[in-house]
Amino acid sequence: MAARDGAAALDQAAYTALVAELNDYAYRYYVLDQPSVPDAEYDRLYRQLIRYEAAAPERVASNSPSQRVGDRPLDGFIQVDHRTPMLSLDNAFSDDDLGEFVGRLEERLKRTEPLRFACEPKLDGVAVSILYRRGELVRAATRGDGSRGEEITQNVKTIKNIPLRLAADSAPELLEVRGEIYMSRSGFEAFNRRARDSGDKPFVNPRNAAAGSLRQLDSRITASRPLLFCCYSVGEIEAAGRSWMNHSELLASLAEWGLPINPLSETVEGVAACNDYYQRLAAQRDGLGYDIDGIVYKVDSFELQRRLGSVARAPRWAIARKFPAQEELTELLDVEYQVGRTGAVTPVARLAPVFVGGVTVSNATLHNRDEMVRLDLHHGDTVIVRRAGDVIPQVVGVVAERRREAAEPFAFPQRCPVCQSPVERDAEQAVSRCSGGLFCAAQVKQAIKHFVSRKAMDIDGLGDKLVDQLVDSEVIFSVADLYDLTAERLVELERMGAKSADNLVAAIAASRTTTLAKFVYALGVREVGEATAAALARAFGDLPALLSASLDELLEVDDVGPVVAARVREFFANPDNVAIIEALQGAGVSWPALAAADPAAQPLHGQTWVVTGTLAEMGRSEAKERLQALGAKVAGSVSAKGHCLVAGPGAGSKLSKAEALGIEVIDEATFVQRLAGWEGAR
Ligand code: 9MJ
């Protein structure tokens, strides 16, 4: 590695090796889903590559990762002919439809023994064709009408799980591979969140997002979108001396050449096994992380495929069995507004119940005021509801043509629907907030629900309904009032028995002893989640220090940036909040002191540790917690700043990296011994 320290020192062989190394890391990350180096390491090597290429542009390799993005937008897309038409698929909607399909095949082939089928999840994206000559990606095109599509080579090259050059010496002379370009649900949600936050138009669904991202003339835009590829068939192949008997074998070869295939594909025999595969995938569908709209069944044998042939634009040997839709139309009955813990006012659509994505939906989020304006909702509108995976249902569009003539538009409220305080638009976000603060019953309720939740004060038996009841009947006005509740007062509430009242009072009493981290989290400071609360507690040790911390002091805490620091300052500068904290402490809420500033109690202060491999005596999370209690920062990857790596059996690249960087490596036994020493001294 020493020869790679400076770009100038990089010779041609080292450059070629660097390209191969980066491509291998990307392959492990994007195709195998098994990252082998931390992102920071990849980035460092990538920067080195760019430095070299800038100094020697004539030597840039065509498969260098830098070649994924073009530096100039296109003037327009060129039409290209597909040498072999890209077929579409017939659909089946039930077990009966599938049975009939298989019956037709058996009749045509005049056979009774069960047929073998390749079963594949049907991805819901954009179908493309990618051409490799002598292993090099030379052209990519959309399906278009099946015979003609648009050339999108530059955009397709930006997709990180598509190899620019096929792996292995056995790559074919010519390969035209087909598959789907799609966006994962998390990529789609993240993209839309950013779009909404900055007032841009979100995409309706991941398929539209993938299509819109590919239709860019500037490949730098495509490169910024989280697109992925999965291949499922071959249009043309020329591979001297090699032939394939069936589809599943050919897919295995595609994977050997570095192309991504769907790991859930299987071959099965007979119609019952096909239906069984459908049921298994239907059960997994919500958790897949990407949208699938059905299962594709393909006769596995190429010989039988050839004998069956095609009709019109679909092969006879394949069919798509559809899942229940993830988008449906329904009637918009009303729009209501929910007020959250921080006052955020979220519009929610009340809908005529509709079965979508496997459940009956009667409410869907409208996100925020901008989204409502964009959708231009009117009373009684027909709306498109989407529910995919475990993402909450959303209204993604309106069928404007179906709008009744005199339909009234919905207007976002100027005043909080709960406390009537003015609703204000957040300056930096697209969020509208009720300005009522603790005067607003909705915000008080949410604050209490958060306060009592498991990761906060963990008060068992105080469910959402009971909190609503306590606030609505004006028994409590803030979290501090919880500690004055008596069993006598509680039994006066509707549906509250003596035993439950006693249990609740006991649970509230037990919550008085907590930790500083849980207490800080329970306060519900905006942007302060569990991990940040723990970091703040560790850094300041006790509440007075945190209450009086300056912005600069807050910024020194791990993972605290300017936004979080400002929120913390704002929260503790508010006298109402301070009064509640004092009331809670007055009611006996307390925690064991953490000696943040005491060097004896924090012997690992300022050190960064990494834990990897399997620890037999304690889990990695326990190891992490104990290290943090001693003041160490525990990182996910090894860097030059690291102090020590605890490596159990099975440690991989982190171990070799620590050794290469000369960082101390200890095994679990040594670790346990040292822990005992430090913890004993406290
Ligand atoms: C999708 N969309 O996942 C095919 N597809 O095969 C799979 N589409 C297909 N196969 C021939 N897995 C034409 C289309």
Coordinates of C-alpha atoms in Angstrom, one line a residue, residues 107-652:
E107 CA -51.2 -29.6 -24.1
R108 CA -48.9 -27.8 -26.6
L109 CA -45.9 -29.9 -25.5
K110 CA -48.0 -33.0 -25.3
R111 CA -46.6 -34.0 -22.0
T112 CA -48.0 -35.0 -18.6
E113 CA -44.9 -35.1 -16.4
P114 CA -44.5 -31.9 -14.3
L115 CA -42.7 -29.0 -16.0
R116 CA -39.8 -27.2 -14.4
F117 CA -40.3 -23.5 -13.8
A118 CA -37.9 -20.7 -12.9
C119 CA -39.8 -18.5 -10.4
E120 CA -38.7 -14.9 -10.0
P121 CA -40.0 -11.9 -8.0
K122 CA -41.5 -9.5 -10.6
L123 CA -39.7 -6.2 -10.0
D124 CA -41.7 -3.0 -10.5
G125 CA -39.3 -0.7 -12.3
V126 CA -38.1 0.1 -15.8
A127 CA -37.1 -2.7 -18.2
V128 CA -33.8 -2.1 -19.9
S129 CA -31.4 -3.8 -22.2
I130 CA -27.6 -3.6 -21.6
L131 CA -25.1 -4.7 -24.2
Y132 CA -21.6 -5.9 -23.4
R133 CA -19.0 -6.5 -26.2
R134 CA -15.9 -8.4 -25.2
G135 CA -17.0 -7.8 -21.6
E136 CA -17.3 -4.0 -21.9
L137 CA -20.6 -2.2 -21.3
V138 CA -21.1 -0.5 -24.7
R139 CA -24.8 0.4 -24.8
A140 CA -27.9 0.5 -22.7
A141 CA -31.5 1.2 -23.8
T142 CA -35.0 1.4 -22.5
R143 CA -37.5 -1.2 -23.6
G144 CA -39.6 1.5 -25.3
D145 CA -42.3 -0.2 -27.4
G146 CA -40.4 -3.5 -27.4
S147 CA -38.7 -3.0 -30.8
R148 CA -37.3 0.4 -30.3
G149 CA -36.2 2.2 -27.2
E150 CA -34.1 5.1 -26.1
E151 CA -30.3 4.9 -25.7
I152 CA -29.5 5.7 -22.0
T153 CA -25.9 4.3 -21.8
Q154 CA -24.5 7.2 -19.9
N155 CA -27.2 7.1 -17.3
V156 CA -27.1 3.3 -16.9
K157 CA -23.3 3.5 -16.3
T158 CA -24.0 5.5 -13.1
I159 CA -25.8 2.6 -11.5
K160 CA -23.4 1.2 -9.0
N161 CA -24.4 -2.5 -9.2
I162 CA -24.0 -2.6 -12.9
P163 CA -20.5 -3.7 -13.9
L164 CA -18.8 -1.5 -16.5
R165 CA -16.7 -4.6 -17.4
L166 CA -17.8 -8.2 -16.8
A167 CA -15.8 -10.3 -14.4
A168 CA -14.0 -13.5 -15.3
D169 CA -12.0 -14.5 -18.3
S170 CA -15.0 -16.5 -19.6
A171 CA -17.2 -13.5 -20.3
P172 CA -18.9 -13.9 -23.6
E173 CA -17.9 -12.1 -26.9
L174 CA -21.3 -10.5 -26.9
L175 CA -24.0 -10.3 -24.3
E176 CA -27.2 -8.4 -24.4
V177 CA -28.7 -8.7 -20.9
R178 CA -32.1 -7.6 -19.8
G179 CA -33.5 -6.6 -16.5
E180 CA -35.2 -4.0 -14.4
I181 CA -33.8 -0.8 -13.0
Y182 CA -35.6 0.1 -9.8
M183 CA -35.4 2.2 -6.7
S184 CA -35.5 0.6 -3.2
R185 CA -38.3 1.8 -0.9
S186 CA -35.9 3.3 1.5
G187 CA -34.1 5.2 -1.3
F188 CA -37.4 6.4 -2.6
E189 CA -38.7 7.5 0.8
A190 CA -35.4 9.3 1.5
F191 CA -35.5 11.0 -1.9
N192 CA -39.1 12.1 -1.4
R193 CA -38.5 13.3 2.1
R194 CA -35.7 15.6 0.8
A195 CA -37.9 16.7 -2.0
R196 CA -40.8 17.6 0.3
D197 CA -38.5 19.3 2.8
S198 CA -37.1 21.5 0.1
G199 CA -40.5 22.2 -1.5
D200 CA -39.8 20.1 -4.6
K201 CA -42.3 17.7 -6.1
P202 CA -42.0 14.1 -4.8
F203 CA -42.4 11.1 -7.0
V204 CA -45.6 9.1 -6.8
N205 CA -43.9 5.7 -6.4
P206 CA -40.5 4.0 -6.8
R207 CA -41.3 3.0 -10.4
N208 CA -42.0 6.6 -11.4
A209 CA -38.9 7.7 -9.5
A210 CA -36.7 5.1 -11.4
A211 CA -38.2 6.2 -14.7
G212 CA -37.8 9.9 -14.0
S213 CA -34.3 9.4 -12.9
L214 CA -33.3 7.5 -16.0
R215 CA -35.0 10.1 -18.3
Q216 CA -32.4 12.7 -17.3
L217 CA -30.2 14.2 -20.0
D218 CA -27.6 15.0 -17.4
S219 CA -26.1 11.8 -16.0
R220 CA -24.9 13.6 -12.9
I221 CA -28.6 13.8 -11.8
T222 CA -29.1 10.1 -12.5
A223 CA -25.9 9.4 -10.5
S224 CA -27.4 11.1 -7.5
R225 CA -30.5 8.9 -7.4
P226 CA -30.4 5.5 -5.5
L227 CA -31.0 3.2 -8.5
L228 CA -30.3 -0.5 -8.7
F229 CA -30.4 -3.1 -11.4
C230 CA -31.4 -6.7 -11.4
C231 CA -31.2 -8.9 -14.5
Y232 CA -33.6 -11.7 -15.5
S233 CA -33.0 -12.6 -19.1
V234 CA -30.7 -12.5 -22.1
G235 CA -31.6 -11.1 -25.5
E236 CA -28.5 -12.2 -27.3
I237 CA -25.4 -14.1 -26.4
E238 CA -22.3 -15.2 -28.3
A239 CA -19.9 -17.3 -26.2
A240 CA -17.6 -19.5 -28.3
G241 CA -17.8 -23.1 -27.2
R242 CA -20.5 -22.5 -24.5
S243 CA -24.2 -23.1 -24.5
W244 CA -26.8 -23.2 -21.8
M245 CA -29.6 -25.7 -21.5
N246 CA -31.9 -23.7 -19.3
H247 CA -32.7 -20.2 -17.9
S248 CA -31.6 -20.9 -14.4
E249 CA -28.1 -22.0 -15.6
L250 CA -27.8 -18.9 -17.7
L251 CA -28.7 -16.7 -14.7
A252 CA -26.0 -18.4 -12.7
S253 CA -23.5 -17.5 -15.4
L254 CA -24.7 -13.9 -15.4
A255 CA -24.0 -13.8 -11.6
E256 CA -20.5 -15.2 -12.2
W257 CA -19.8 -12.4 -14.6
G258 CA -20.7 -9.9 -11.9
L259 CA -24.2 -9.1 -12.9
P260 CA -26.8 -8.8 -10.1
I261 CA -29.6 -11.4 -10.2
N262 CA -32.4 -11.8 -7.7
P263 CA -31.3 -14.1 -4.8
L264 CA -34.9 -15.1 -4.2
S265 CA -35.2 -16.8 -7.6
E266 CA -35.9 -20.6 -7.5
T267 CA -36.6 -23.4 -9.9
V268 CA -39.6 -25.7 -8.9
E269 CA -41.5 -28.5 -10.5
G270 CA -45.2 -28.4 -11.1
V271 CA -48.0 -26.0 -10.6
A272 CA -48.5 -26.7 -6.9
A273 CA -44.9 -25.7 -6.2
C274 CA -45.4 -22.6 -8.2
N275 CA -48.4 -21.6 -6.1
D276 CA -46.4 -22.4 -2.9
Y277 CA -43.6 -20.0 -4.1
Y278 CA -46.2 -17.3 -4.7
Q279 CA -47.6 -17.7 -1.2
R280 CA -44.1 -17.6 0.4
L281 CA -43.1 -14.5 -1.6
A282 CA -46.5 -12.8 -0.8
A283 CA -45.7 -13.3 2.9
Q284 CA -42.3 -11.8 2.4
R285 CA -43.4 -9.0 0.2
D286 CA -43.7 -6.2 2.8
G287 CA -40.3 -6.8 4.2
L288 CA -38.4 -7.0 0.9
G289 CA -37.2 -3.4 0.8
Y290 CA -38.3 -3.0 -2.9
D291 CA -41.6 -3.1 -4.7
I292 CA -42.6 -6.3 -6.5
D293 CA -45.9 -6.6 -8.2
G294 CA -46.0 -10.3 -8.7
I295 CA -44.1 -13.5 -9.6
V296 CA -42.8 -14.4 -13.0
Y297 CA -42.9 -18.0 -14.0
K298 CA -40.7 -19.1 -16.9
V299 CA -40.4 -22.6 -18.4
D300 CA -36.8 -23.3 -17.4
S301 CA -35.7 -25.4 -20.4
F302 CA -34.6 -23.4 -23.5
E303 CA -35.5 -26.3 -25.7
L304 CA -39.1 -26.2 -24.4
Q305 CA -39.2 -22.4 -24.6
R306 CA -38.1 -22.6 -28.3
R307 CA -40.9 -25.2 -29.0
L308 CA -43.5 -23.0 -27.3
G309 CA -42.5 -19.8 -29.1
S310 CA -44.3 -16.4 -28.7
V311 CA -47.6 -14.9 -29.5
A312 CA -48.0 -11.3 -30.4
R313 CA -45.6 -9.5 -28.0
A314 CA -45.5 -12.1 -25.2
P315 CA -43.7 -15.4 -24.9
R316 CA -46.0 -18.5 -24.5
W317 CA -43.5 -20.0 -22.0
A318 CA -43.8 -17.3 -19.3
I319 CA -46.5 -15.6 -17.3
A320 CA -46.7 -12.9 -14.5
R321 CA -48.9 -13.8 -11.6
K322 CA -49.9 -10.5 -10.0
F323 CA -50.1 -9.6 -6.4
P324 CA -52.9 -7.4 -4.9
A325 CA -52.2 -3.9 -6.0
Q326 CA -50.2 -1.4 -3.9
E327 CA -52.1 1.6 -5.3
E328 CA -55.9 1.9 -5.5
L329 CA -58.5 4.6 -6.1
T330 CA -60.9 5.7 -3.4
E331 CA -63.0 8.6 -2.2
L332 CA -61.6 11.4 -0.1
L333 CA -64.2 11.9 2.7
D334 CA -62.4 14.6 4.7
V335 CA -59.1 16.0 5.8
E336 CA -58.2 16.1 9.5
Y337 CA -55.2 17.7 11.2
Q338 CA -53.1 15.9 13.8
V339 CA -50.9 17.9 16.2
G340 CA -47.7 16.2 17.3
R341 CA -45.4 16.5 20.3
T342 CA -43.5 19.4 18.7
G343 CA -46.7 21.1 17.4
A344 CA -46.2 19.9 13.9
V345 CA -49.6 19.9 12.2
T346 CA -50.0 16.9 9.9
P347 CA -52.9 16.7 7.5
V348 CA -54.5 13.2 7.4
A349 CA -56.9 12.1 4.7
R350 CA -60.0 10.2 5.8
L351 CA -60.9 7.8 3.1
A352 CA -63.7 5.5 2.0
P353 CA -62.1 2.1 3.1
V354 CA -60.1 0.5 0.3
F355 CA -58.1 -2.7 0.2
V356 CA -54.6 -1.8 -0.9
G357 CA -51.2 -3.5 -0.4
G358 CA -52.8 -6.3 1.5
V359 CA -54.8 -4.3 4.2
T360 CA -57.9 -2.1 4.4
V361 CA -56.9 1.5 4.5
S362 CA -59.2 4.3 5.7
N363 CA -56.6 7.0 6.7
A364 CA -53.6 8.2 4.8
T365 CA -51.0 10.8 5.5
L366 CA -50.9 14.0 3.4
H367 CA -47.5 14.9 4.9
N368 CA -47.7 18.7 5.1
R369 CA -49.2 21.9 3.8
D370 CA -47.1 22.0 0.6
E371 CA -48.1 18.5 -0.3
M372 CA -51.8 19.4 0.2
V373 CA -51.3 22.5 -2.0
R374 CA -49.6 20.3 -4.6
L375 CA -52.4 17.7 -4.6
D376 CA -55.0 20.5 -4.7
L377 CA -57.5 18.3 -2.8
H378 CA -61.2 19.0 -3.0
H379 CA -64.1 17.5 -1.0
G380 CA -65.2 14.1 -2.5
D381 CA -62.2 13.8 -4.8
T382 CA -61.1 10.4 -6.1
V383 CA -57.6 9.9 -4.9
I384 CA -54.8 7.4 -5.5
V385 CA -53.8 5.7 -2.3
R386 CA -50.5 3.9 -2.1
R387 CA -49.5 1.4 0.6
A388 CA -46.2 -0.5 0.1
G389 CA -44.2 -2.4 2.6
D390 CA -44.6 -1.2 6.2
V391 CA -44.6 2.4 5.0
I392 CA -47.7 4.2 6.2
P393 CA -50.4 4.7 3.5
Q394 CA -50.1 7.9 1.5
V395 CA -52.3 9.8 -0.9
V396 CA -50.1 10.2 -3.9
G397 CA -52.4 11.7 -6.5
V398 CA -55.9 12.9 -7.4
V399 CA -57.9 12.0 -10.5
A400 CA -58.9 15.5 -11.3
E401 CA -61.2 14.4 -14.2
R402 CA -63.5 12.8 -11.7
R403 CA -63.9 15.9 -9.6
R404 CA -67.5 17.0 -9.0
E405 CA -68.3 20.4 -10.5
A406 CA -69.0 22.5 -7.4
A407 CA -66.5 20.6 -5.2
E408 CA -64.9 22.9 -2.5
P409 CA -61.1 22.8 -2.1
F410 CA -59.6 22.0 1.3
A411 CA -57.7 24.8 3.0
F412 CA -54.9 24.2 5.5
P413 CA -55.9 25.7 8.8
Q414 CA -54.5 29.0 10.0
R415 CA -55.2 28.1 13.7
C416 CA -54.5 24.9 15.6
P417 CA -57.6 22.7 15.5
V418 CA -57.0 21.7 19.2
C419 CA -56.0 25.0 21.0
Q420 CA -56.8 27.7 18.4
S421 CA -53.3 29.2 18.6
P422 CA -51.9 30.5 15.3
V423 CA -50.2 27.9 13.1
E424 CA -46.8 29.1 12.0
R425 CA -44.7 27.9 9.1
D426 CA -41.3 26.6 10.3
A427 CA -38.7 28.9 8.7
E428 CA -36.2 26.1 7.5
Q429 CA -38.6 23.2 7.1
A430 CA -41.8 22.5 5.2
V431 CA -43.5 21.9 8.6
S432 CA -46.4 24.0 9.9
R433 CA -46.5 24.2 13.7
C434 CA -49.1 25.1 16.3
S435 CA -47.5 28.0 18.3
G436 CA -49.5 27.0 21.5
G437 CA -46.6 25.0 23.1
L438 CA -47.6 23.6 26.4
F439 CA -50.9 25.5 26.3
C440 CA -51.9 23.1 23.5
A441 CA -53.6 20.0 24.9
A442 CA -52.5 18.0 21.8
Q443 CA -48.8 18.8 22.4
V444 CA -49.2 18.1 26.1
K445 CA -50.7 14.7 25.4
Q446 CA -47.9 13.8 22.9
A447 CA -45.3 15.0 25.3
I448 CA -46.7 12.9 28.1
K449 CA -47.0 9.8 25.8
H450 CA -43.3 10.2 24.9
F451 CA -42.3 10.8 28.5
V452 CA -43.9 7.6 29.8
S453 CA -42.7 5.4 26.8
R454 CA -40.5 2.4 27.3
K455 CA -37.2 4.0 26.2
A456 CA -38.0 7.1 28.3
M457 CA -39.4 6.8 31.9
D458 CA -40.9 3.4 31.1
I459 CA -44.1 3.7 33.0
D460 CA -46.1 0.6 32.4
G461 CA -49.9 0.8 32.3
L462 CA -50.2 4.4 31.1
G463 CA -51.4 3.9 27.5
D464 CA -52.3 6.5 24.9
K465 CA -56.1 6.4 25.7
L466 CA -55.5 6.9 29.4
V467 CA -53.2 9.9 28.7
D468 CA -55.9 11.4 26.5
Q469 CA -58.4 10.8 29.3
L470 CA -56.2 12.3 32.0
V471 CA -55.6 15.5 30.0
D472 CA -59.1 15.8 28.6
S473 CA -60.6 15.6 32.1
E474 CA -58.0 18.1 33.4
V475 CA -56.5 15.7 35.9
I476 CA -53.0 16.4 34.7
F477 CA -51.6 19.3 32.7
S478 CA -47.9 18.3 32.4
V479 CA -45.6 15.4 32.9
A480 CA -44.8 16.7 36.4
D481 CA -48.4 16.2 37.5
L482 CA -48.1 12.4 36.9
Y483 CA -46.2 12.2 40.2
D484 CA -49.1 13.7 42.2
L485 CA -51.6 11.1 40.9
T486 CA -53.2 9.0 43.6
A487 CA -55.1 5.7 43.3
E488 CA -58.2 7.5 44.7
R489 CA -58.1 10.1 42.0
L490 CA -57.5 7.5 39.3
V491 CA -60.5 5.2 40.2
E492 CA -62.8 8.2 39.6
L493 CA -61.9 7.9 35.9
E494 CA -64.2 5.9 33.6
R495 CA -63.2 2.2 33.1
M496 CA -60.4 2.4 35.8
G497 CA -60.5 -0.4 38.4
A498 CA -58.9 -0.3 41.9
K499 CA -56.2 -2.8 41.0
S500 CA -55.2 -1.0 37.8
A501 CA -55.1 2.3 39.7
D502 CA -52.8 0.8 42.3
N503 CA -50.5 -0.8 39.7
L504 CA -50.2 2.5 37.8
V505 CA -49.4 4.5 40.9
A506 CA -46.7 1.9 41.8
A507 CA -45.3 2.0 38.2
I508 CA -45.2 5.8 38.4
A509 CA -43.4 5.7 41.8
A510 CA -40.9 3.1 40.4
S511 CA -40.0 5.4 37.5
R512 CA -38.7 8.1 39.9
T513 CA -35.4 6.3 39.9
T514 CA -34.0 6.5 36.4
T515 CA -30.8 7.4 34.5
L516 CA -29.8 10.8 33.3
A517 CA -29.8 9.6 29.7
K518 CA -33.4 8.3 29.9
F519 CA -34.5 11.5 31.6
V520 CA -33.0 13.7 29.0
Y521 CA -34.6 11.6 26.3
A522 CA -37.9 11.7 28.1
L523 CA -38.0 15.5 28.1
G524 CA -38.7 15.3 24.3
V525 CA -36.2 17.9 23.1
R526 CA -36.6 18.2 19.4
E527 CA -33.9 16.3 17.4
V528 CA -32.7 14.6 20.6
G529 CA -33.3 10.8 20.2
E530 CA -32.1 8.1 22.5
A531 CA -28.5 8.0 21.2
T532 CA -28.1 11.8 21.4
A533 CA -29.6 11.9 24.9
A534 CA -27.1 9.2 26.0
A535 CA -24.2 11.2 24.5
L536 CA -25.3 14.4 26.2
A537 CA -25.7 12.5 29.5
R538 CA -22.2 11.0 29.2
A539 CA -20.6 14.3 28.2
F540 CA -22.1 16.5 30.9
G541 CA -22.5 13.9 33.7
D542 CA -25.3 15.8 35.4
L543 CA -28.2 18.1 34.7
P544 CA -26.9 21.5 35.9
A545 CA -23.9 21.2 33.5
L546 CA -26.2 20.3 30.6
L547 CA -28.7 23.1 31.5
S548 CA -26.0 25.7 31.4
A549 CA -24.0 24.3 28.5
S550 CA -23.0 26.8 25.8
L551 CA -23.5 26.1 22.1
D552 CA -19.7 25.5 21.8
E553 CA -19.7 23.1 24.6
L554 CA -22.7 21.2 23.1
L555 CA -21.0 21.1 19.7
E556 CA -18.1 19.2 21.3
V557 CA -20.3 16.3 22.1
D558 CA -20.1 13.3 19.7
D559 CA -22.8 13.4 17.1
V560 CA -24.1 16.8 18.1
G561 CA -24.2 19.2 15.2
P562 CA -25.4 22.8 15.0
V563 CA -29.1 22.0 14.6
V564 CA -29.2 19.7 17.7
A565 CA -27.1 22.1 19.7
A566 CA -29.5 24.9 18.9
R567 CA -32.5 22.8 19.8
V568 CA -31.0 21.9 23.2
R569 CA -30.1 25.5 24.0
E570 CA -33.6 26.6 23.0
F571 CA -35.2 24.0 25.1
F572 CA -33.3 24.7 28.3
A573 CA -33.6 28.5 27.8
N574 CA -37.4 28.2 28.0
P575 CA -38.5 28.9 31.6
D576 CA -41.6 26.7 31.2
N577 CA -39.3 23.7 30.5
V578 CA -37.0 24.5 33.4
A579 CA -40.1 24.8 35.7
I580 CA -41.2 21.3 34.6
I581 CA -37.7 19.9 35.2
E582 CA -37.6 21.4 38.7
A583 CA -41.1 20.1 39.4
L584 CA -40.0 16.6 38.4
Q585 CA -36.9 16.8 40.6
G586 CA -39.1 18.1 43.4
A587 CA -41.3 15.1 42.9
G588 CA -38.4 12.9 43.6
V589 CA -37.2 12.0 40.0
S590 CA -33.5 11.2 40.3
W591 CA -30.6 9.3 38.8
P592 CA -27.2 8.1 40.0
A593 CA -24.6 10.7 39.3
L594 CA -22.3 10.1 36.4
A595 CA -18.9 11.6 37.0
A596 CA -18.3 13.0 33.5
A597 CA -15.5 15.3 34.5
D598 CA -13.9 12.8 36.9
P599 CA -10.9 11.3 35.0
A600 CA -10.8 8.4 37.4
A601 CA -14.3 7.3 36.4
Q602 CA -13.7 7.9 32.7
P603 CA -10.3 6.3 32.1
L604 CA -11.0 5.9 28.4
H605 CA -12.1 9.5 27.8
G606 CA -11.0 10.7 24.4
Q607 CA -10.3 7.2 23.1
T608 CA -12.0 5.6 20.1
W609 CA -12.5 1.8 20.3
V610 CA -13.9 -0.7 17.8
V611 CA -15.4 -4.1 18.6
T612 CA -15.6 -6.8 16.0
G613 CA -16.1 -10.5 15.6
T614 CA -18.0 -12.7 18.1
L615 CA -17.6 -12.1 21.8
A616 CA -18.4 -15.2 23.8
E617 CA -18.8 -13.8 27.3
M618 CA -20.8 -10.6 26.5
G619 CA -22.6 -9.4 23.3
R620 CA -21.0 -6.7 21.2
S621 CA -23.7 -4.3 22.5
E622 CA -22.8 -4.9 26.1
A623 CA -19.1 -4.4 25.3
K624 CA -20.0 -1.1 23.6
E625 CA -22.1 0.1 26.6
R626 CA -19.4 -0.7 29.1
L627 CA -16.7 1.0 27.0
Q628 CA -19.0 4.1 26.7
A629 CA -19.5 4.1 30.5
L630 CA -15.7 4.3 30.8
G631 CA -15.7 7.4 28.5
A632 CA -14.7 5.7 25.2
K633 CA -16.2 6.5 21.9
V634 CA -17.1 3.3 20.1
A635 CA -16.8 3.5 16.3
G636 CA -18.1 1.2 13.6
S637 CA -15.0 1.2 11.6
V638 CA -11.2 1.2 12.1
S639 CA -9.4 4.5 11.3
A640 CA -6.1 5.9 12.1
K641 CA -7.6 7.7 15.1
G642 CA -8.6 4.4 16.7
H643 CA -7.0 3.4 20.0
C644 CA -7.8 -0.3 20.3
L645 CA -9.7 -3.0 18.5
V646 CA -11.4 -5.8 20.5
A647 CA -11.4 -8.7 18.1
G648 CA -13.4 -11.9 18.7
P649 CA -13.4 -14.9 16.5
G650 CA -14.6 -14.2 12.9
A651 CA -13.0 -10.7 12.8
G652 CA -12.4 -9.8 9.2

